[in-house]
């Protein structure tokens, strides 16, 4: 049976595969060489190809002597055709937890597990603004720092930031937006995060930069936002919606609806699928427990009957491909440090996460949507984009 599976993936691999099995047998004579060292790995891959491969790769039971990205592109093409969606069962479990009132607690733990790995870890491979979301590249030689700054400036422009606005950032990360905006405009900003490390990092930056009167940060779940008793005319959420979870998107929009002023603008920046599709089980188990990549149709459906009016949509899919490649390049540069602190298995897990995510954007399994909504119908927004999407060459 493994022969048939290898043949399927090999057909889809540029240059073909040559797979060496634990019993010494070699299948295929392609240029991408794969060595499976453990027979248990073979059994697990046959049972569940995506999870079996991911776990074996992390443990070092599989070596790819060639290009991991090229191999994963072939795997995606194979899995797209074969895999069934298990997300329904998971969403059922989450909904039971929600009814029991445990969900916020579970979500907090899930989110902290990822973001509280250590600010030192993230600073090794994120840009200096510590932005952990898709950047916008407008030229080939742009640095990651510049591309992240350009992304932020596009967001400010879309939100039509003006002196006197009040801006909320839901899932503010290490605060790149809430800390920058008051330096550019006379605007008060508020950010929320579930990560203690991020919260403390922002707190100390607020003090160091003397921004106490302009910036506030809360360690808070988005569902608790109404308890602030405040309204905002500009709201942004970048790379957080992926944590909301299947069946919870409407709850999220209801909260945003409640805390927004009429006539305000809300920019939602999220990874998405065009239509509901298979989710990666390996990513959900090892990288983003509880995460769910929403489909565009699910996002829009979740706003039904609320006050949101869709103004604009962008898809920055290949910009995320390039962002992930930049992160991975930096991550590789710190290989020894990461292994020393977190171990070889952790390194391989993150290598696979960064590479498979890049491949997911390259192969259009995932997209990056920016949706701009007004609260109520607003007609005085610009109707021309200021940029043309750069060619694929820029984003490779
Ligand atoms: C991928 S990071 C993006 C951070 C930042 N927006 C950026 O672009 O760099 C996701 C952020 O969402 C936050 N988050 C996830 N679930 C949340 C929730 N239920 N309530 C509030 N924040 C949440 C995390 O703590 C983290 O700060």
PDB file of N, CA, C and O in Angstrom, residues 37-38 40-41 44 51-63 282 285-286 343-352:
ATOM      1  N   UNK A  37      12.884   6.241   8.293  1.00  0.00           N
ATOM      2  CA  UNK A  37      13.795   5.399   9.062  1.00  0.00           C
ATOM      3  C   UNK A  37      13.082   4.389   9.942  1.00  0.00           C
ATOM      4  O   UNK A  37      13.697   3.459  10.441  1.00  0.00           O
ATOM      5  N   UNK A  38      11.771   4.608  10.176  1.00  0.00           N
ATOM      6  CA  UNK A  38      11.102   3.814  11.188  1.00  0.00           C
ATOM      7  C   UNK A  38       9.828   3.186  10.612  1.00  0.00           C
ATOM      8  O   UNK A  38       9.029   3.887   9.969  1.00  0.00           O
ATOM      9  N   UNK A  40       7.231   2.143  12.113  1.00  0.00           N
ATOM     10  CA  UNK A  40       6.008   2.681  12.737  1.00  0.00           C
ATOM     11  C   UNK A  40       5.536   3.933  11.969  1.00  0.00           C
ATOM     12  O   UNK A  40       4.343   4.162  11.797  1.00  0.00           O
ATOM     13  N   UNK A  41       6.506   4.713  11.494  1.00  0.00           N
ATOM     14  CA  UNK A  41       6.168   5.919  10.722  1.00  0.00           C
ATOM     15  C   UNK A  41       5.409   5.533   9.457  1.00  0.00           C
ATOM     16  O   UNK A  41       4.436   6.186   9.076  1.00  0.00           O
ATOM     17  N   UNK A  44       1.861   4.737  10.410  1.00  0.00           N
ATOM     18  CA  UNK A  44       1.117   5.949  10.752  1.00  0.00           C
ATOM     19  C   UNK A  44       0.780   6.791   9.524  1.00  0.00           C
ATOM     20  O   UNK A  44      -0.294   7.379   9.439  1.00  0.00           O
ATOM     21  N   UNK A  51      -1.074  13.674   9.344  1.00  0.00           N
ATOM     22  CA  UNK A  51      -0.609  13.617  10.731  1.00  0.00           C
ATOM     23  C   UNK A  51       0.610  12.700  10.833  1.00  0.00           C
ATOM     24  O   UNK A  51       1.591  13.007  11.512  1.00  0.00           O
ATOM     25  N   UNK A  52       0.546  11.559  10.141  1.00  0.00           N
ATOM     26  CA  UNK A  52       1.645  10.583  10.205  1.00  0.00           C
ATOM     27  C   UNK A  52       2.946  11.191   9.707  1.00  0.00           C
ATOM     28  O   UNK A  52       3.996  11.059  10.335  1.00  0.00           O
ATOM     29  N   UNK A  53       2.864  11.922   8.582  1.00  0.00           N
ATOM     30  CA  UNK A  53       4.077  12.544   8.054  1.00  0.00           C
ATOM     31  C   UNK A  53       4.581  13.628   9.009  1.00  0.00           C
ATOM     32  O   UNK A  53       5.762  13.688   9.343  1.00  0.00           O
ATOM     33  N   UNK A  54       3.650  14.489   9.458  1.00  0.00           N
ATOM     34  CA  UNK A  54       4.041  15.613  10.333  1.00  0.00           C
ATOM     35  C   UNK A  54       4.756  15.108  11.578  1.00  0.00           C
ATOM     36  O   UNK A  54       5.819  15.615  11.950  1.00  0.00           O
ATOM     37  N   UNK A  55       4.186  14.096  12.217  1.00  0.00           N
ATOM     38  CA  UNK A  55       4.779  13.596  13.467  1.00  0.00           C
ATOM     39  C   UNK A  55       6.122  12.922  13.201  1.00  0.00           C
ATOM     40  O   UNK A  55       7.076  13.101  13.955  1.00  0.00           O
ATOM     41  N   UNK A  56       6.193  12.170  12.108  1.00  0.00           N
ATOM     42  CA  UNK A  56       7.452  11.482  11.799  1.00  0.00           C
ATOM     43  C   UNK A  56       8.535  12.508  11.460  1.00  0.00           C
ATOM     44  O   UNK A  56       9.691  12.368  11.858  1.00  0.00           O
ATOM     45  N   UNK A  57       8.160  13.580  10.757  1.00  0.00           N
ATOM     46  CA  UNK A  57       9.149  14.594  10.395  1.00  0.00           C
ATOM     47  C   UNK A  57       9.699  15.281  11.649  1.00  0.00           C
ATOM     48  O   UNK A  57      10.907  15.462  11.799  1.00  0.00           O
ATOM     49  N   UNK A  58       8.773  15.632  12.560  1.00  0.00           N
ATOM     50  CA  UNK A  58       9.198  16.293  13.805  1.00  0.00           C
ATOM     51  C   UNK A  58      10.218  15.454  14.557  1.00  0.00           C
ATOM     52  O   UNK A  58      11.209  15.950  15.068  1.00  0.00           O
ATOM     53  N   UNK A  59       9.915  14.148  14.632  1.00  0.00           N
ATOM     54  CA  UNK A  59      10.763  13.256  15.430  1.00  0.00           C
ATOM     55  C   UNK A  59      12.076  12.918  14.737  1.00  0.00           C
ATOM     56  O   UNK A  59      12.949  12.284  15.324  1.00  0.00           O
ATOM     57  N   UNK A  60      12.178  13.284  13.466  1.00  0.00           N
ATOM     58  CA  UNK A  60      13.396  12.949  12.728  1.00  0.00           C
ATOM     59  C   UNK A  60      13.335  11.541  12.154  1.00  0.00           C
ATOM     60  O   UNK A  60      14.362  10.995  11.735  1.00  0.00           O
ATOM     61  N   UNK A  61      12.137  10.931  12.116  1.00  0.00           N
ATOM     62  CA  UNK A  61      12.011   9.596  11.525  1.00  0.00           C
ATOM     63  C   UNK A  61      11.939   9.650  10.005  1.00  0.00           C
ATOM     64  O   UNK A  61      11.918   8.621   9.337  1.00  0.00           O
ATOM     65  N   UNK A  62      11.839  10.880   9.490  1.00  0.00           N
ATOM     66  CA  UNK A  62      11.874  11.059   8.035  1.00  0.00           C
ATOM     67  C   UNK A  62      12.914  12.123   7.717  1.00  0.00           C
ATOM     68  O   UNK A  62      12.951  13.165   8.370  1.00  0.00           O
ATOM     69  N   UNK A  63      13.755  11.849   6.737  1.00  0.00           N
ATOM     70  CA  UNK A  63      14.714  12.857   6.271  1.00  0.00           C
ATOM     71  C   UNK A  63      14.386  13.173   4.819  1.00  0.00           C
ATOM     72  O   UNK A  63      14.171  12.262   4.025  1.00  0.00           O
ATOM     73  N   UNK A 282      -2.647  18.314  11.604  1.00  0.00           N
ATOM     74  CA  UNK A 282      -1.333  18.410  12.263  1.00  0.00           C
ATOM     75  C   UNK A 282      -1.131  19.820  12.846  1.00  0.00           C
ATOM     76  O   UNK A 282      -0.723  19.969  13.993  1.00  0.00           O
ATOM     77  N   UNK A 285      -3.153  20.229  15.909  1.00  0.00           N
ATOM     78  CA  UNK A 285      -2.671  19.497  17.083  1.00  0.00           C
ATOM     79  C   UNK A 285      -1.395  20.129  17.658  1.00  0.00           C
ATOM     80  O   UNK A 285      -1.267  20.278  18.871  1.00  0.00           O
ATOM     81  N   UNK A 286      -0.459  20.522  16.783  1.00  0.00           N
ATOM     82  CA  UNK A 286       0.861  20.932  17.302  1.00  0.00           C
ATOM     83  C   UNK A 286       1.114  22.434  17.316  1.00  0.00           C
ATOM     84  O   UNK A 286       1.949  22.905  18.069  1.00  0.00           O
ATOM     85  N   UNK A 343      15.160  22.144  21.764  1.00  0.00           N
ATOM     86  CA  UNK A 343      15.342  20.764  21.301  1.00  0.00           C
ATOM     87  C   UNK A 343      15.125  20.608  19.805  1.00  0.00           C
ATOM     88  O   UNK A 343      14.508  21.442  19.149  1.00  0.00           O
ATOM     89  N   UNK A 344      15.655  19.494  19.283  1.00  0.00           N
ATOM     90  CA  UNK A 344      15.631  19.197  17.846  1.00  0.00           C
ATOM     91  C   UNK A 344      14.188  19.004  17.340  1.00  0.00           C
ATOM     92  O   UNK A 344      13.823  19.478  16.272  1.00  0.00           O
ATOM     93  N   UNK A 345      13.371  18.306  18.149  1.00  0.00           N
ATOM     94  CA  UNK A 345      12.004  18.014  17.697  1.00  0.00           C
ATOM     95  C   UNK A 345      11.208  19.301  17.519  1.00  0.00           C
ATOM     96  O   UNK A 345      10.459  19.465  16.561  1.00  0.00           O
ATOM     97  N   UNK A 346      11.398  20.247  18.444  1.00  0.00           N
ATOM     98  CA  UNK A 346      10.722  21.538  18.348  1.00  0.00           C
ATOM     99  C   UNK A 346      11.173  22.263  17.083  1.00  0.00           C
ATOM    100  O   UNK A 346      10.359  22.822  16.345  1.00  0.00           O
ATOM    101  N   UNK A 347      12.481  22.228  16.816  1.00  0.00           N
ATOM    102  CA  UNK A 347      12.998  22.898  15.616  1.00  0.00           C
ATOM    103  C   UNK A 347      12.333  22.330  14.372  1.00  0.00           C
ATOM    104  O   UNK A 347      11.860  23.059  13.500  1.00  0.00           O
ATOM    105  N   UNK A 348      12.277  20.996  14.298  1.00  0.00           N
ATOM    106  CA  UNK A 348      11.706  20.361  13.107  1.00  0.00           C
ATOM    107  C   UNK A 348      10.205  20.646  12.991  1.00  0.00           C
ATOM    108  O   UNK A 348       9.668  20.789  11.901  1.00  0.00           O
ATOM    109  N   UNK A 349       9.542  20.726  14.149  1.00  0.00           N
ATOM    110  CA  UNK A 349       8.102  21.038  14.153  1.00  0.00           C
ATOM    111  C   UNK A 349       7.871  22.438  13.565  1.00  0.00           C
ATOM    112  O   UNK A 349       7.006  22.641  12.721  1.00  0.00           O
ATOM    113  N   UNK A 350       8.674  23.406  14.007  1.00  0.00           N
ATOM    114  CA  UNK A 350       8.505  24.775  13.509  1.00  0.00           C
ATOM    115  C   UNK A 350       8.991  24.920  12.078  1.00  0.00           C
ATOM    116  O   UNK A 350       8.434  25.721  11.313  1.00  0.00           O
ATOM    117  N   UNK A 351       9.993  24.176  11.710  1.00  0.00           N
ATOM    118  CA  UNK A 351      10.450  24.197  10.319  1.00  0.00           C
ATOM    119  C   UNK A 351       9.305  23.723   9.412  1.00  0.00           C
ATOM    120  O   UNK A 351       8.998  24.328   8.388  1.00  0.00           O
ATOM    121  N   UNK A 352       8.651  22.649   9.838  1.00  0.00           N
ATOM    122  CA  UNK A 352       7.549  22.099   9.049  1.00  0.00           C
ATOM    123  C   UNK A 352       6.363  23.064   9.028  1.00  0.00           C
ATOM    124  O   UNK A 352       5.714  23.258   7.997  1.00  0.00           O
TER     125      UNK A 352
END
